[in-house]
Amino acid sequence: MNALTGTGKLIRLILRRDRWLLAVWVLPISLVPQSLKSTISAAYPTPEELRGYYDVSVDNPGFISLYGQLPGPSLGEMVAWRIGFVPVMVGLIALLTVIRHTRTEEETGRRELVGATVVGRHAGLAAALTVTFVANLVLAVLVALFLIGQGMPAAGSWALGLELAAAGWVFAAVGAVAAQLTESAGAARAIAITALGVAYLLRVVGDLSSLGNGAVSWLSWLSPIGWVHRIRPYGAEQWWVLALAAGFTAVLTVGAVALAARRDVGAGLLPTRPGPAAAAPGLNSPLGLAWRLHRSLLAGWLVGFAVLGLVFGGVAESIGDLLNDNQGLQDVFARIGGRAALIDIYFAAIMSLIGIIAAGYAIQAALRLRTEESSLRAEPILATSVSRLRWAASHYAFSVLGPAAAMVTAGLVAGLAYGISTGDAGREVPRVLGAAMVQLPAVWVLSAVAIALVGLLPRMAATGGWGALALCLMISMIGAPLQLSQWLLDVSPFTHVPRAPGADVSAAPLVWLLVVAVALTAAGLAGLRRRDISP
């Protein structure tokens, strides 16, 4: 039997399972560039105004950290630059999709059932990669067609679409390699997400170095995120960079296939450390077991949030430089507080983004309940005197307290980094920390959505939980530029979070978000208590 036998049928199975999830992320992301085009062209309608925006942005460390280097002052180049963080999002979705349909299938035992039929050894990996590659290609086509429809140059539009697709291809292959290394889907996700984070940081450090003597600017060329930024849509397009990304994707794909051939189904290449002969006393309770299962994931997220806080807080002072030599902006912001108001707006936007990322961790922690259930590890625990609610609460605690610890970490580090740069850490740390903490009720609402789905619609838990996060992210990114109806904007809990620091913080919306979170959690736990435990 050929190693790829049955790939077509598995592709149809993945499309059947993920048809809505794929649409949820492909369609909204494809609208981001055209919404930014409309926003930028409305704010800077003439070439002279675009040139002025370019002059104050091209050497701004804060903007370079977020979006990358700004290659030129044309409208198209501005659009391509402003979506500089989107390749990171596309890469994250791609690697999670591949791991979901490879390592997760093995961990839950479904891979063995499928493998017992007429299916080749590498058919599952091939199907997961094919679906992900094609989904990213569809994203590229939609981005290009939407922008061409708005009168943008065809070559630059295709280059921009392929920039996003290339990021998805590379990190889909990264996810495929990570899936071969460990027995746990969670560990595979941690490895792949760490690789994505390192790629982003290499790009940031390399691009910031180019502002000075360029001593380590070469680091950007070690990052796939840095590669796709070098395609330069709407400027002097460098098409050969696509060949670099495609070649690296091919190498990783071949490597993933070779690694898969060297291991047993369900096993990983990295050796599993044997545990002690007797369990530690802390494992005598559901909470102790949950801590054992969640601690590595929590530690990884805390390190990541500390790095985010350091990067975003360290460059905050440079955001105020936008007002230099721009009398129009000076006049606008003078009425609302000048330079300090601009930096407050920056921190409000950054903390909202970090809050959405924290919601991703909260959903991942909450979905551990479903993973334990579907992998049949919950039944031995529930066969003892442990109740379902007590077991569920042990995992839910990490989806509540874990994001809180992450936001505290990000807020403290960002506040310290910014406060040290201004020489007034005592004032800035509480303000920035407060801006981080007000995001928590919105984060907990998304965690509660995941818990509600686990209890009421367990087979839809992963799709619904991650789909809710994708919807909130898209509303945050394109809701205002597309002038969406207020009722649609209000679907996202982050719409109701006060824009701290700088704005008055009202307790009412935060209390209502907490009420919604408690209601959804109660509904989910009630459903879990009454329904059957199922794989």
XYZ file of C-alpha atoms in Angstrom:
535
model
C 0.000 0.000 0.000
C 1.268 3.465 -0.941
C 2.189 5.735 1.981
C -0.241 8.379 0.662
C -3.188 6.071 0.026
C -6.405 7.631 1.289
C -5.094 11.205 1.350
C -8.017 12.473 -0.714
C -10.589 10.979 1.637
C -8.837 12.441 4.665
C -8.782 15.845 2.979
C -12.552 15.632 2.557
C -12.873 14.614 6.205
C -10.836 17.626 7.370
C -12.875 19.956 5.165
C -16.037 18.454 6.578
C -14.867 18.993 10.161
C -13.292 22.422 9.673
C -15.439 24.004 6.976
C -16.759 26.700 9.303
C -13.521 27.174 11.190
C -11.596 27.730 7.946
C -14.160 30.252 6.755
C -14.045 32.076 10.094
C -10.355 32.920 9.742
C -9.841 33.074 5.958
C -12.652 35.496 5.124
C -12.127 38.074 7.906
C -8.341 38.202 7.441
C -8.825 38.708 3.706
C -10.774 41.885 4.513
C -8.047 43.414 6.672
C -5.915 44.893 3.831
C -8.824 46.529 2.039
C -10.165 47.971 5.298
C -6.740 49.453 6.030
C -6.567 50.815 2.501
C -9.866 52.639 3.030
C -8.764 53.961 6.422
C -5.352 55.203 5.291
C -6.637 56.784 2.071
C -9.327 58.620 4.051
C -6.863 59.870 6.684
C -4.120 60.823 4.193
C -5.847 61.572 0.871
C -2.937 63.286 -0.905
C 0.615 62.127 -1.734
C 1.984 64.986 0.348
C 0.112 63.840 3.445
C 1.240 60.271 2.856
C 4.813 61.525 2.609
C 4.398 63.354 5.916
C 3.095 60.183 7.579
C 6.000 58.261 6.094
C 8.554 60.775 7.377
C 7.389 60.507 10.990
C 6.944 56.713 10.876
C 9.896 55.349 8.943
C 12.358 55.608 11.836
C 9.889 55.085 14.693
C 11.019 52.109 16.836
C 7.515 51.480 18.132
C 6.023 51.132 14.679
C 8.964 49.078 13.433
C 8.470 46.647 16.323
C 4.799 46.242 15.486
C 4.778 46.369 11.704
C 8.334 46.081 10.426
C 10.290 48.477 8.235
C 8.353 50.975 6.108
C 9.763 50.751 2.575
C 8.097 53.732 0.917
C 5.428 56.462 1.074
C 2.914 55.129 -1.463
C -0.582 54.069 -0.385
C 0.080 50.439 -1.260
C 3.319 50.339 0.705
C 1.538 51.869 3.688
C -1.146 49.169 3.541
C 1.415 46.370 3.253
C 3.360 47.834 6.171
C 0.347 48.220 8.455
C -0.561 44.535 8.154
C 2.952 43.620 9.298
C 1.616 41.703 12.316
C -0.941 39.728 10.307
C 1.635 37.174 9.027
C 2.215 36.214 12.675
C -1.516 35.580 13.097
C -1.685 33.566 9.869
C 1.331 31.512 10.935
C -0.249 30.801 14.328
C -3.510 29.612 12.777
C -1.642 27.449 10.265
C 0.497 25.620 12.824
C -2.467 25.053 15.137
C -4.485 23.608 12.237
C -1.767 21.129 11.283
C -1.198 19.997 14.871
C -4.946 19.617 15.388
C -5.175 17.155 12.500
C -1.963 15.253 13.201
C -0.721 15.040 16.781
C -4.140 15.629 18.353
C -5.583 12.817 16.240
C -2.868 10.494 17.531
C -3.221 11.585 21.138
C -6.958 10.885 21.143
C -6.528 7.485 19.461
C -8.449 8.379 16.294
C -5.316 8.037 14.185
C -5.082 4.331 15.036
C -8.697 3.757 14.076
C -8.215 5.511 10.751
C -4.887 3.746 10.219
C -6.590 0.366 10.583
C -8.409 1.059 7.299
C -6.922 1.401 3.828
C -4.896 4.531 4.659
C -1.186 5.056 4.070
C 1.219 5.938 6.864
C 1.717 9.549 5.746
C -1.794 10.220 4.460
C -2.891 12.078 7.607
C 0.101 14.422 7.550
C -0.276 14.983 3.814
C -3.985 15.769 4.178
C -3.425 18.243 7.028
C -0.681 20.071 5.145
C -2.626 20.103 1.889
C -5.723 21.630 3.452
C -3.656 24.248 5.284
C -1.574 25.124 2.227
C -4.672 25.480 0.049
C -6.505 27.550 2.686
C -3.587 29.983 2.748
C -3.566 30.097 -1.044
C -7.287 30.912 -1.023
C -6.516 33.688 1.460
C -3.875 35.083 -0.923
C -6.304 35.025 -3.862
C -9.054 36.782 -1.887
C -6.667 39.475 -0.625
C -5.408 40.137 -4.147
C -8.864 40.215 -5.739
C -10.325 42.494 -3.065
C -7.467 44.988 -3.422
C -7.481 44.890 -7.222
C -11.222 45.544 -7.048
C -10.419 48.734 -5.119
C -8.081 49.941 -7.844
C -4.764 48.858 -6.337
C -1.963 47.664 -8.682
C -2.307 43.982 -9.548
C 1.368 43.038 -9.014
C 1.486 44.545 -5.529
C -1.875 43.021 -4.605
C -0.717 39.527 -5.563
C 2.567 40.078 -3.734
C 0.705 41.107 -0.579
C -1.609 38.104 -0.746
C 1.311 35.740 -1.270
C 3.174 37.362 1.630
C 0.432 36.187 3.979
C 0.214 32.794 2.325
C 3.983 32.261 2.563
C 3.898 32.867 6.314
C 1.105 30.322 6.637
C 2.986 27.741 4.549
C 6.192 28.032 6.549
C 4.553 27.687 9.942
C 2.226 24.937 8.784
C 5.420 22.991 8.067
C 6.817 24.041 11.452
C 3.681 22.614 13.059
C 4.150 19.389 11.087
C 7.689 18.977 12.449
C 6.616 19.817 16.008
C 3.876 17.184 15.780
C 6.513 14.480 15.302
C 8.555 15.410 18.357
C 6.298 14.807 21.338
C 3.461 12.539 22.436
C 1.360 15.477 23.591
C -0.507 17.880 21.333
C -0.052 20.575 23.977
C 3.713 20.133 23.944
C 3.725 20.188 20.142
C 1.791 23.449 20.170
C 4.215 24.892 22.721
C 7.214 24.002 20.531
C 5.654 25.438 17.375
C 4.372 28.616 19.057
C 7.817 29.141 20.619
C 9.351 28.888 17.152
C 6.864 31.489 15.909
C 7.680 33.784 18.836
C 11.411 33.466 18.236
C 10.889 34.274 14.555
C 8.940 37.409 15.487
C 11.567 38.543 17.988
C 14.398 37.967 15.513
C 12.537 40.139 13.038
C 12.013 42.879 15.636
C 15.641 42.906 16.821
C 17.015 42.839 13.283
C 14.765 45.641 12.058
C 15.435 47.821 15.111
C 19.164 47.293 14.616
C 18.859 48.805 11.145
C 17.944 52.123 12.791
C 21.424 52.299 14.304
C 24.661 50.826 13.077
C 22.959 47.695 11.753
C 25.280 45.410 13.694
C 22.671 42.664 14.033
C 20.269 43.633 11.236
C 21.088 40.275 9.653
C 18.929 38.617 12.322
C 15.848 39.518 10.279
C 17.081 37.126 7.606
C 16.977 34.272 10.120
C 13.242 34.797 10.567
C 10.515 33.613 8.179
C 8.502 36.634 9.351
C 11.412 38.821 8.287
C 11.515 37.039 4.920
C 7.898 37.699 3.997
C 8.281 41.361 4.957
C 11.096 41.559 2.386
C 8.707 40.777 -0.477
C 7.972 44.547 -0.550
C 4.470 44.654 -2.115
C 3.642 47.798 -4.125
C 7.308 48.792 -4.188
C 10.233 47.027 -5.782
C 8.685 43.577 -5.351
C 11.246 40.919 -4.510
C 9.558 37.798 -5.837
C 12.568 35.623 -5.143
C 11.788 35.777 -1.414
C 8.748 33.615 -2.128
C 11.111 30.962 -3.478
C 13.088 31.163 -0.214
C 9.922 30.641 1.852
C 8.708 27.855 -0.438
C 12.082 26.112 -0.296
C 12.182 26.269 3.492
C 8.618 24.953 3.623
C 9.598 22.055 1.381
C 12.623 21.232 3.550
C 10.522 21.228 6.726
C 7.829 19.139 5.068
C 10.337 16.532 3.904
C 11.835 16.582 7.401
C 8.423 16.029 8.990
C 7.786 13.038 6.713
C 11.220 11.585 7.505
C 10.653 12.032 11.242
C 7.197 10.462 11.022
C 8.751 7.383 9.403
C 11.132 6.951 12.351
C 8.541 6.703 15.101
C 5.562 4.607 16.119
C 2.030 5.918 15.865
C 1.209 7.748 19.079
C 4.852 8.115 20.097
C 7.161 11.104 19.801
C 10.816 11.330 18.902
C 11.738 13.225 22.052
C 12.034 10.693 24.879
C 9.375 10.806 27.535
C 10.890 11.177 30.972
C 9.776 8.286 33.198
C 7.977 9.355 36.309
C 8.774 8.243 39.838
C 7.570 4.864 41.074
C 5.284 6.549 43.604
C 3.186 9.623 42.889
C 3.995 12.828 44.710
C 1.563 13.777 47.494
C 0.408 16.767 45.463
C -1.108 14.452 42.845
C -3.626 13.105 45.345
C -6.084 15.847 44.397
C -7.601 16.944 41.056
C -6.021 20.374 41.470
C -2.579 18.823 41.953
C -2.996 16.757 38.804
C -4.236 19.794 36.899
C -1.162 21.736 38.054
C 1.036 18.935 36.735
C -0.717 19.093 33.366
C -0.834 22.887 33.047
C 2.424 24.081 34.598
C 4.632 23.836 31.507
C 2.070 25.613 29.359
C 1.619 28.327 31.979
C 5.371 28.875 32.298
C 5.740 29.214 28.531
C 2.939 31.754 28.302
C 4.328 33.797 31.198
C 7.720 34.009 29.507
C 6.039 35.036 26.262
C 4.006 37.756 27.970
C 7.100 39.073 29.714
C 8.816 39.376 26.333
C 5.782 41.140 24.840
C 5.706 43.563 27.751
C 9.408 44.275 27.390
C 9.161 44.909 23.634
C 6.010 47.033 23.669
C 6.917 48.920 26.831
C 10.469 49.546 25.666
C 9.391 51.277 22.456
C 6.448 53.226 23.915
C 8.477 56.396 24.443
C 9.270 56.581 20.729
C 5.547 56.660 19.849
C 5.467 60.255 21.036
C 7.940 61.148 18.284
C 5.032 61.040 15.831
C 4.193 64.556 16.994
C 7.612 65.898 16.040
C 7.549 68.084 12.927
C 3.848 67.403 12.392
C 1.899 70.491 13.345
C -1.438 68.950 12.382
C -1.034 66.058 14.803
C 0.321 68.416 17.457
C -2.816 70.566 17.183
C -5.105 67.520 17.407
C -3.407 65.932 20.412
C -2.798 69.246 22.186
C -6.543 69.372 22.858
C -6.538 65.947 24.546
C -3.240 65.959 26.386
C -0.431 66.110 23.822
C 2.334 63.519 23.803
C 1.073 61.768 26.932
C -2.357 61.246 25.342
C -0.792 59.660 22.261
C 1.193 57.205 24.385
C -1.923 56.401 26.425
C -3.764 55.553 23.188
C -0.842 53.333 22.202
C -0.920 51.436 25.501
C -4.706 51.046 25.331
C -4.404 49.463 21.873
C -1.452 47.263 22.865
C -3.126 45.995 26.028
C -6.267 45.187 24.064
C -4.146 43.110 21.670
C -2.338 41.403 24.557
C -5.725 40.746 26.175
C -6.901 38.919 23.040
C -3.687 36.859 23.105
C -4.338 36.066 26.790
C -7.823 34.917 25.794
C -6.122 32.424 23.494
C -4.320 30.961 26.487
C -7.542 30.967 28.520
C -9.351 29.027 25.780
C -6.464 26.569 25.460
C -6.512 25.926 29.216
C -10.302 25.541 29.290
C -10.269 23.109 26.362
C -7.945 20.855 28.338
C -11.140 19.567 29.939
C -12.335 18.304 26.583
C -8.908 16.869 25.741
C -8.835 14.871 28.978
C -12.364 13.650 28.314
C -11.893 12.681 24.652
C -8.608 10.891 25.408
C -10.434 8.789 28.071
C -8.222 10.059 30.912
C -11.167 11.663 32.697
C -13.036 8.408 33.329
C -10.478 6.869 35.753
C -10.552 10.069 37.810
C -14.342 10.318 37.843
C -14.570 6.641 38.806
C -13.180 7.651 42.198
C -14.861 9.900 44.733
C -13.993 12.992 42.665
C -17.121 14.747 41.397
C -17.421 16.151 37.897
C -17.628 19.712 39.173
C -14.519 19.316 41.283
C -12.624 17.827 38.354
C -13.811 20.588 36.007
C -13.014 23.318 38.533
C -9.399 22.120 38.795
C -8.844 22.852 35.098
C -11.074 25.910 34.937
C -8.961 27.519 37.661
C -6.057 27.697 35.218
C -8.185 29.286 32.514
C -9.076 32.036 35.007
C -5.936 32.511 37.095
C -3.463 31.742 34.307
C -4.519 34.676 32.081
C -4.592 36.900 35.150
C -0.964 36.005 35.905
C -0.068 36.564 32.245
C -1.679 40.017 32.121
C -0.027 41.005 35.414
C 3.318 39.929 33.959
C 2.809 41.873 30.727
C 1.540 44.967 32.540
C 4.353 45.018 35.103
C 7.125 44.473 32.564
C 5.692 46.992 30.081
C 5.171 49.564 32.833
C 8.694 49.078 34.153
C 10.232 49.294 30.682
C 8.353 52.474 29.854
C 8.780 53.950 33.335
C 12.544 53.413 33.261
C 12.768 55.135 29.860
C 10.869 58.159 31.205
C 12.491 58.151 34.634
C 9.108 57.896 36.391
C 8.495 54.198 36.954
C 6.528 54.848 40.142
C 3.841 56.649 38.142
C 3.810 54.571 34.971
C 3.819 51.039 36.393
C 0.396 51.336 38.123
C -1.132 53.012 35.059
C 0.080 50.424 32.562
C -0.684 47.557 34.951
C -4.218 48.910 35.366
C -4.631 49.013 31.574
C -3.666 45.350 31.478
C -5.935 44.276 34.307
C -9.125 45.848 32.896
C -8.857 43.395 29.988
C -9.428 40.402 32.276
C -13.265 40.413 32.358
C -13.292 40.212 28.547
C -10.693 37.429 28.647
C -12.799 35.497 31.158
C -15.879 35.808 28.918
C -14.066 33.926 26.140
C -12.836 31.355 28.637
C -16.429 30.925 29.784
C -17.564 30.474 26.160
C -15.133 27.541 25.880
C -16.381 26.036 29.153
C -20.009 26.436 28.057
C -19.268 24.621 24.797
C -17.422 21.825 26.619
C -20.455 21.279 28.825
C -23.257 21.773 26.306
C -21.775 21.054 22.851
C -18.562 19.139 23.507
C -17.924 18.190 19.888
C -18.066 21.884 18.930
C -15.883 23.055 21.812
C -12.610 23.536 19.933
C -14.198 24.986 16.806
C -16.509 27.285 18.728
C -13.903 28.416 21.252
C -11.243 29.308 18.722
C -13.876 30.701 16.360
C -15.057 33.099 19.077
C -11.477 34.288 19.560
C -11.011 34.776 15.813
C -14.228 36.780 15.645
C -13.104 39.078 18.471
C -9.731 39.575 16.819
C -11.300 40.442 13.486
C -13.762 42.879 15.071
C -10.852 44.546 16.863
C -8.822 44.868 13.662
C -11.395 45.728 10.996
C -14.578 46.676 12.853
C -13.973 50.416 12.999
C -12.309 50.773 9.555
C -15.221 48.952 7.885
C -17.735 50.961 9.943
C -19.551 47.830 11.073
C -22.849 48.204 12.890
C -22.534 48.879 16.591
C -24.482 45.733 17.476
C -21.887 43.674 15.634
C -19.016 45.487 17.344
C -20.689 44.811 20.681
C -20.463 41.061 20.080
C -16.817 41.226 21.147
C -16.378 41.593 24.908
C -13.251 43.663 24.252
C -15.436 46.397 22.732
C -16.809 47.072 26.217
C -13.450 47.325 28.001
C -12.501 50.905 29.044
C -9.669 52.378 26.961
C -7.258 52.696 29.869
C -4.886 54.335 30.568
C -6.053 57.848 29.929
C -9.816 57.208 29.925
C -12.194 57.106 32.850
C -12.724 53.526 33.992
C -16.369 52.728 34.651
C -17.150 49.679 36.720
C -20.489 48.976 35.024
C -19.227 47.337 31.782
C -16.665 45.299 33.701
C -19.338 44.049 36.110
C -21.619 43.083 33.218
C -18.794 41.189 31.536
C -18.196 39.300 34.769
C -21.912 38.490 35.005
C -21.858 37.101 31.451
C -18.747 35.047 32.238
C -20.309 33.600 35.391
C -23.569 32.768 33.578
C -21.784 30.998 30.715
C -19.561 29.101 33.136
C -22.547 27.997 35.213
C -24.347 26.809 32.081
C -21.303 24.857 30.945
C -20.735 23.204 34.313
C -24.430 22.327 34.594
C -24.307 20.725 31.161
C -21.145 18.805 32.021
C -22.751 17.505 35.185
C -25.797 16.143 33.362
C -24.454 14.796 30.074
C -22.572 11.577 29.383
C -18.780 11.532 29.352
C -17.928 10.844 25.712
C -14.783 10.493 23.576
